[in-house]
mmCIF file of C-alpha atoms in Angstrom:
data_model
loop_
_atom_site.group_PDB
_atom_site.id
_atom_site.type_symbol
_atom_site.label_atom_id
_atom_site.label_comp_id
_atom_site.label_asym_id
_atom_site.label_seq_id
_atom_site.Cartn_x
_atom_site.Cartn_y
_atom_site.Cartn_z
ATOM 1 C CA MET A 925 15.923 -114.983 28.371
ATOM 2 C CA ARG A 926 15.527 -111.267 27.761
ATOM 3 C CA ALA A 927 16.996 -109.298 24.898
ATOM 4 C CA PRO A 928 20.249 -107.665 26.037
ATOM 5 C CA ASP A 929 20.017 -104.052 27.174
ATOM 6 C CA TRP A 930 22.715 -103.028 24.702
ATOM 7 C CA LEU A 931 20.449 -103.905 21.783
ATOM 8 C CA THR A 932 18.470 -100.692 22.173
ATOM 9 C CA LYS A 933 21.072 -98.495 23.850
ATOM 10 C CA ARG A 934 22.771 -97.278 20.659
ATOM 11 C CA PRO A 935 21.717 -97.051 16.982
ATOM 12 C CA VAL A 936 22.721 -100.022 14.839
ATOM 13 C CA ALA A 937 24.717 -99.358 11.664
ATOM 14 C CA HIS A 938 23.130 -101.243 8.752
ATOM 15 C CA ARG A 939 25.840 -103.417 7.168
ATOM 16 C CA GLY A 940 28.380 -101.297 9.023
ATOM 17 C CA LEU A 941 28.883 -97.548 8.809
ATOM 18 C CA HIS A 942 29.260 -97.504 5.044
ATOM 19 C CA ASP A 943 29.536 -94.478 2.785
ATOM 20 C CA ALA A 944 30.034 -95.183 -0.910
ATOM 21 C CA ALA A 945 31.063 -91.573 -1.559
ATOM 22 C CA ARG A 946 34.074 -92.202 0.668
ATOM 23 C CA GLY A 947 34.769 -95.616 -0.832
ATOM 24 C CA ILE A 948 33.370 -97.498 2.179
ATOM 25 C CA ILE A 949 31.041 -100.230 0.936
ATOM 26 C CA GLU A 950 28.479 -102.128 3.000
ATOM 27 C CA ASN A 951 29.686 -105.221 4.865
ATOM 28 C CA MET A 952 33.341 -104.644 4.052
ATOM 29 C CA PRO A 953 36.074 -104.268 6.713
ATOM 30 C CA ALA A 954 36.212 -100.463 6.506
ATOM 31 C CA ALA A 955 32.463 -100.253 7.219
ATOM 32 C CA ALA A 956 32.942 -102.308 10.376
ATOM 33 C CA THR A 957 35.946 -100.217 11.412
ATOM 34 C CA ALA A 958 33.962 -96.991 10.936
ATOM 35 C CA ALA A 959 31.099 -98.334 13.054
ATOM 36 C CA VAL A 960 33.522 -99.237 15.839
ATOM 37 C CA ALA A 961 35.005 -95.738 15.675
ATOM 38 C CA GLY A 962 31.501 -94.264 16.011
ATOM 39 C CA ASN A 963 30.541 -96.695 18.807
ATOM 40 C CA PHE A 964 27.638 -98.104 16.809
ATOM 41 C CA ALA A 965 26.488 -101.709 16.882
ATOM 42 C CA ILE A 966 26.975 -103.430 13.530
ATOM 43 C CA GLU A 967 24.210 -105.196 11.631
ATOM 44 C CA CYS A 968 25.711 -107.607 9.115
ATOM 45 C CA ASP A 969 24.537 -110.391 6.815
ATOM 46 C CA ILE A 970 26.007 -113.848 6.453
ATOM 47 C CA GLN A 971 25.835 -116.199 3.483
ATOM 48 C CA LEU A 972 26.886 -119.848 3.186
ATOM 49 C CA THR A 973 29.795 -120.903 0.950
ATOM 50 C CA ALA A 974 30.269 -124.173 -0.925
ATOM 51 C CA ASP A 975 32.569 -125.429 1.831
ATOM 52 C CA GLY A 976 30.306 -124.428 4.719
ATOM 53 C CA GLU A 977 31.833 -121.109 5.773
ATOM 54 C CA ALA A 978 29.859 -118.029 6.824
ATOM 55 C CA MET A 979 30.749 -115.039 4.638
ATOM 56 C CA VAL A 980 29.793 -111.475 5.537
ATOM 57 C CA HIS A 981 27.784 -110.400 2.508
ATOM 58 C CA HIS A 982 24.182 -109.404 1.830
ATOM 59 C CA ASP A 983 23.639 -110.602 -1.734
ATOM 60 C CA ASP A 984 23.707 -114.289 -2.577
ATOM 61 C CA ALA A 985 25.631 -113.486 -5.765
ATOM 62 C CA LEU A 986 28.714 -111.486 -6.701
ATOM 63 C CA GLY A 987 28.579 -108.450 -8.940
ATOM 64 C CA ARG A 988 26.479 -105.683 -7.417
ATOM 65 C CA LEU A 989 29.189 -104.463 -5.050
ATOM 66 C CA THR A 990 32.076 -106.761 -5.857
ATOM 67 C CA GLU A 991 34.170 -107.846 -8.749
ATOM 68 C CA GLY A 992 33.254 -111.108 -10.439
ATOM 69 C CA SER A 993 29.969 -112.946 -10.810
ATOM 70 C CA GLY A 994 28.286 -116.136 -9.680
ATOM 71 C CA LEU A 995 26.544 -117.443 -6.592
ATOM 72 C CA LEU A 996 28.381 -117.386 -3.270
ATOM 73 C CA ALA A 997 27.046 -120.875 -2.544
ATOM 74 C CA THR A 998 29.096 -122.246 -5.452
ATOM 75 C CA ARG A 999 32.408 -120.746 -4.271
ATOM 76 C CA THR A 1000 34.728 -121.730 -1.438
ATOM 77 C CA ALA A 1001 35.597 -119.373 1.382
ATOM 78 C CA ALA A 1002 39.148 -119.052 0.065
ATOM 79 C CA GLU A 1003 37.852 -118.021 -3.336
ATOM 80 C CA LEU A 1004 35.464 -115.459 -1.848
ATOM 81 C CA LYS A 1005 38.059 -114.005 0.533
ATOM 82 C CA ALA A 1006 40.043 -113.099 -2.587
ATOM 83 C CA VAL A 1007 37.106 -111.178 -4.091
ATOM 84 C CA ARG A 1008 37.524 -107.407 -3.976
ATOM 85 C CA PHE A 1009 34.830 -104.829 -3.501
ATOM 86 C CA LYS A 1010 34.561 -102.641 -6.583
ATOM 87 C CA ASP A 1011 36.941 -99.691 -6.745
ATOM 88 C CA THR A 1012 38.542 -100.595 -3.408
ATOM 89 C CA ALA A 1013 41.464 -102.651 -2.162
ATOM 90 C CA GLU A 1014 39.276 -104.438 0.383
ATOM 91 C CA GLN A 1015 38.119 -108.028 0.232
ATOM 92 C CA MET A 1016 35.240 -110.079 1.590
ATOM 93 C CA MET A 1017 35.307 -111.292 5.203
ATOM 94 C CA THR A 1018 34.188 -114.411 6.957
ATOM 95 C CA LEU A 1019 32.174 -114.057 10.152
ATOM 96 C CA GLY A 1020 35.315 -115.101 11.996
ATOM 97 C CA ASP A 1021 37.256 -112.295 10.315
ATOM 98 C CA LEU A 1022 34.606 -109.798 11.410
ATOM 99 C CA CYS A 1023 34.706 -111.050 14.984
ATOM 100 C CA ALA A 1024 38.500 -110.720 15.030
ATOM 101 C CA LEU A 1025 38.266 -107.197 13.614
ATOM 102 C CA VAL A 1026 35.588 -105.984 16.031
ATOM 103 C CA ALA A 1027 36.993 -107.885 19.020
ATOM 104 C CA GLY A 1028 33.967 -107.192 21.181
ATOM 105 C CA ARG A 1029 34.306 -103.410 21.037
ATOM 106 C CA VAL A 1030 30.757 -102.964 19.712
ATOM 107 C CA PRO A 1031 27.844 -105.429 19.457
ATOM 108 C CA LEU A 1032 27.076 -107.484 16.374
ATOM 109 C CA VAL A 1033 23.568 -108.051 15.003
ATOM 110 C CA VAL A 1034 23.967 -110.982 12.611
ATOM 111 C CA GLU A 1035 21.256 -111.622 10.020
ATOM 112 C CA VAL A 1036 21.210 -115.176 8.703
ATOM 113 C CA LYS A 1037 20.373 -115.036 5.004
ATOM 114 C CA SER A 1038 18.390 -117.989 3.737
ATOM 115 C CA HIS A 1039 17.355 -119.810 0.576
ATOM 116 C CA PHE A 1040 14.300 -121.131 2.458
ATOM 117 C CA ASP A 1041 15.353 -124.690 1.716
ATOM 118 C CA GLY A 1042 15.623 -126.010 5.273
ATOM 119 C CA ASP A 1043 19.442 -126.055 5.186
ATOM 120 C CA ARG A 1044 20.814 -125.192 8.640
ATOM 121 C CA LYS A 1045 24.522 -125.416 7.856
ATOM 122 C CA LEU A 1046 24.930 -121.636 8.043
ATOM 123 C CA VAL A 1047 23.567 -121.464 11.597
ATOM 124 C CA ARG A 1048 25.761 -124.400 12.592
ATOM 125 C CA ARG A 1049 28.835 -122.615 11.250
ATOM 126 C CA MET A 1050 27.742 -119.417 12.987
ATOM 127 C CA ALA A 1051 27.552 -121.381 16.250
ATOM 128 C CA GLU A 1052 31.064 -122.751 15.733
ATOM 129 C CA VAL A 1053 32.497 -119.277 15.125
ATOM 130 C CA LEU A 1054 30.697 -117.638 18.027
ATOM 131 C CA ALA A 1055 31.635 -120.414 20.458
ATOM 132 C CA SER A 1056 35.049 -118.773 20.840
ATOM 133 C CA TYR A 1057 33.828 -115.167 20.675
ATOM 134 C CA SER A 1058 33.126 -113.307 23.900
ATOM 135 C CA GLY A 1059 31.765 -110.077 22.422
ATOM 136 C CA PRO A 1060 28.067 -109.118 22.448
ATOM 137 C CA VAL A 1061 26.093 -110.738 19.612
ATOM 138 C CA VAL A 1062 22.507 -111.476 18.615
ATOM 139 C CA GLY A 1063 21.182 -113.393 15.616
ATOM 140 C CA MET A 1064 18.093 -112.894 13.472
ATOM 141 C CA SER A 1065 16.496 -113.986 10.194
ATOM 142 C CA PHE A 1066 13.442 -113.524 8.002
ATOM 143 C CA ASP A 1067 13.201 -117.304 7.604
ATOM 144 C CA PRO A 1068 11.196 -118.893 10.444
ATOM 145 C CA ASP A 1069 13.190 -122.112 10.091
ATOM 146 C CA GLN A 1070 16.487 -120.271 10.545
ATOM 147 C CA VAL A 1071 15.152 -118.497 13.642
ATOM 148 C CA LEU A 1072 14.108 -121.913 14.950
ATOM 149 C CA ALA A 1073 17.602 -123.182 14.131
ATOM 150 C CA LEU A 1074 19.058 -120.330 16.187
ATOM 151 C CA ARG A 1075 16.818 -121.379 19.064
ATOM 152 C CA GLU A 1076 17.757 -125.057 18.824
ATOM 153 C CA ILE A 1077 21.465 -124.797 17.977
ATOM 154 C CA MET A 1078 22.338 -121.678 20.010
ATOM 155 C CA PRO A 1079 19.699 -121.508 22.760
ATOM 156 C CA ASN A 1080 21.792 -119.087 24.806
ATOM 157 C CA LEU A 1081 22.196 -116.587 21.959
ATOM 158 C CA PRO A 1082 19.520 -113.865 21.890
ATOM 159 C CA ARG A 1083 17.551 -114.186 18.655
ATOM 160 C CA GLY A 1084 15.133 -112.065 16.695
ATOM 161 C CA ILE A 1085 12.612 -112.113 13.896
ATOM 162 C CA THR A 1086 13.258 -109.836 10.921
ATOM 163 C CA ALA A 1087 9.853 -109.038 9.450
ATOM 164 C CA GLN A 1088 7.508 -106.833 7.503
ATOM 165 C CA ARG A 1089 3.749 -106.660 7.149
ATOM 166 C CA THR A 1090 3.543 -107.957 3.558
ATOM 167 C CA TYR A 1091 5.717 -110.115 1.310
ATOM 168 C CA ASP A 1092 4.205 -109.365 -2.084
ATOM 169 C CA ASP A 1093 7.062 -107.420 -3.688
ATOM 170 C CA GLY A 1094 9.373 -108.976 -6.253
ATOM 171 C CA HIS A 1095 12.085 -109.834 -3.738
ATOM 172 C CA TRP A 1096 9.893 -112.639 -2.363
ATOM 173 C CA ASP A 1097 8.758 -114.122 -5.695
ATOM 174 C CA LYS A 1098 11.063 -117.105 -5.217
ATOM 175 C CA LEU A 1099 9.057 -118.251 -2.204
ATOM 176 C CA THR A 1100 5.960 -120.416 -2.378
ATOM 177 C CA PRO A 1101 2.649 -118.986 -1.136
ATOM 178 C CA ALA A 1102 2.927 -121.295 1.885
ATOM 179 C CA GLN A 1103 6.387 -119.957 2.727
ATOM 180 C CA ARG A 1104 5.248 -116.348 2.484
ATOM 181 C CA ASP A 1105 2.188 -117.174 4.557
ATOM 182 C CA SER A 1106 4.374 -118.662 7.305
ATOM 183 C CA MET A 1107 6.127 -115.311 7.704
ATOM 184 C CA LEU A 1108 3.003 -113.190 8.064
ATOM 185 C CA TYR A 1109 1.801 -111.716 11.356
ATOM 186 C CA LEU A 1110 4.851 -112.990 13.275
ATOM 187 C CA ARG A 1111 2.806 -116.168 13.649
ATOM 188 C CA HIS A 1112 5.846 -118.394 14.087
ATOM 189 C CA GLY A 1113 6.780 -116.488 17.237
ATOM 190 C CA PHE A 1114 5.223 -119.044 19.545
ATOM 191 C CA THR A 1115 7.569 -121.673 18.072
ATOM 192 C CA THR A 1116 10.710 -119.644 17.487
ATOM 193 C CA GLU A 1117 10.331 -117.653 20.735
ATOM 194 C CA PRO A 1118 12.215 -114.514 19.664
ATOM 195 C CA HIS A 1119 13.748 -112.089 22.122
ATOM 196 C CA PHE A 1120 13.338 -109.076 19.805
ATOM 197 C CA VAL A 1121 11.739 -108.027 16.527
ATOM 198 C CA ALA A 1122 13.341 -106.075 13.663
ATOM 199 C CA TYR A 1123 10.572 -104.582 11.502
ATOM 200 C CA TRP A 1124 10.475 -102.559 8.268
ATOM 201 C CA VAL A 1125 10.131 -98.946 9.316
ATOM 202 C CA ASN A 1126 7.860 -98.067 6.367
ATOM 203 C CA GLN A 1127 5.258 -100.536 7.636
ATOM 204 C CA LEU A 1128 5.133 -99.260 11.196
ATOM 205 C CA PRO A 1129 2.869 -99.067 13.076
ATOM 206 C CA ALA A 1130 1.491 -102.583 12.769
ATOM 207 C CA PRO A 1131 -0.460 -104.719 15.231
ATOM 208 C CA GLU A 1132 1.960 -107.651 15.427
ATOM 209 C CA PRO A 1133 5.140 -105.764 16.421
ATOM 210 C CA TRP A 1134 3.040 -103.649 18.795
ATOM 211 C CA ILE A 1135 1.843 -106.817 20.545
ATOM 212 C CA ALA A 1136 5.345 -108.304 20.581
ATOM 213 C CA ARG A 1137 6.713 -105.124 22.116
ATOM 214 C CA ASN A 1138 3.956 -104.176 24.548
ATOM 215 C CA VAL A 1139 2.530 -107.555 25.556
ATOM 216 C CA PHE A 1140 5.499 -109.918 25.286
ATOM 217 C CA GLY A 1141 8.254 -107.393 26.063
ATOM 218 C CA CYS A 1142 10.261 -107.879 22.855
ATOM 219 C CA PRO A 1143 12.299 -104.775 21.965
ATOM 220 C CA LEU A 1144 11.493 -103.430 18.513
ATOM 221 C CA LEU A 1145 14.174 -102.326 16.052
ATOM 222 C CA ALA A 1146 13.118 -100.369 12.960
ATOM 223 C CA TRP A 1147 14.972 -101.006 9.684
ATOM 224 C CA THR A 1148 16.287 -99.489 7.493
ATOM 225 C CA VAL A 1149 16.080 -95.882 8.640
ATOM 226 C CA ARG A 1150 17.453 -93.406 6.104
ATOM 227 C CA THR A 1151 15.234 -90.298 6.038
ATOM 228 C CA ALA A 1152 14.014 -87.731 8.548
ATOM 229 C CA GLU A 1153 10.464 -89.054 8.181
ATOM 230 C CA GLN A 1154 11.630 -92.586 8.912
ATOM 231 C CA ARG A 1155 13.573 -91.378 11.945
ATOM 232 C CA GLU A 1156 10.439 -89.723 13.289
ATOM 233 C CA ARG A 1157 8.357 -92.844 12.629
ATOM 234 C CA ALA A 1158 10.916 -95.065 14.349
ATOM 235 C CA ALA A 1159 11.119 -92.739 17.356
ATOM 236 C CA ARG A 1160 7.349 -93.013 17.750
ATOM 237 C CA TYR A 1161 6.903 -96.750 17.317
ATOM 238 C CA ALA A 1162 10.234 -98.523 17.959
ATOM 239 C CA ASP A 1163 12.930 -98.784 20.606
ATOM 240 C CA GLN A 1164 15.944 -98.289 18.346
ATOM 241 C CA ILE A 1165 16.939 -97.880 14.702
ATOM 242 C CA ILE A 1166 18.989 -99.816 12.197
ATOM 243 C CA PHE A 1167 20.243 -96.957 10.027
ATOM 244 C CA GLU A 1168 22.283 -96.003 6.982
ATOM 245 C CA GLY A 1169 23.057 -92.905 4.938
ATOM 246 C CA PHE A 1170 23.627 -90.590 7.900
ATOM 247 C CA VAL A 1171 25.364 -90.586 11.255
ATOM 248 C CA PRO A 1172 23.015 -90.308 14.245
ATOM 249 C CA GLY A 1173 23.854 -87.456 16.578
ATOM 250 C CA THR A 1174 25.540 -85.334 13.924
#
């Protein structure tokens, strides 16, 4: 299987086409609607709920962008769908809600968030939702086991590795050295067999995404592109951008 041509045809809006100054917050319905209006693919994150639903949200806890507090994994989908984004009237969506909203008008790039605990329930729920969705979709994850789950549970869905060159910043402190090591150098690629790579723009160029792109034919997306310097870097080393903070072409 090859990565779909649409993956690199248009820029991908990171967590939707959000703009906090206009009251449009990442991963909320208005951000998806704005991306559709601009004809941009939508990158979104999904998190698992206590009752096995896939919620569209980046953080694993409430509070940064939403009202309330607590881990998403301890709440039901019904409880989370009632949670409002701060200073808005909008509420959290399930992946099914997002699919119904987008209705195939633009592609979806779904990042499976992970606790690196081997739990594959989120990918299984993603498979159930997408089984009845005919729009263009790909899946991806930082976690090698979740990428492998995408391969095994949804073999016909194009899948990607989300990656960076190093994992020594505070965000990855929760992982064991062995887990961080498993993510380095795209080394799990021979097992997970990705169709594309999404790589941190600040760490391009790097040997591993270059090999994936030029030897194995995997398209390379650069994330998250915000500045003019990052746009120039991505144009030199990648096939397309995952962007936020500006509107490409304007």
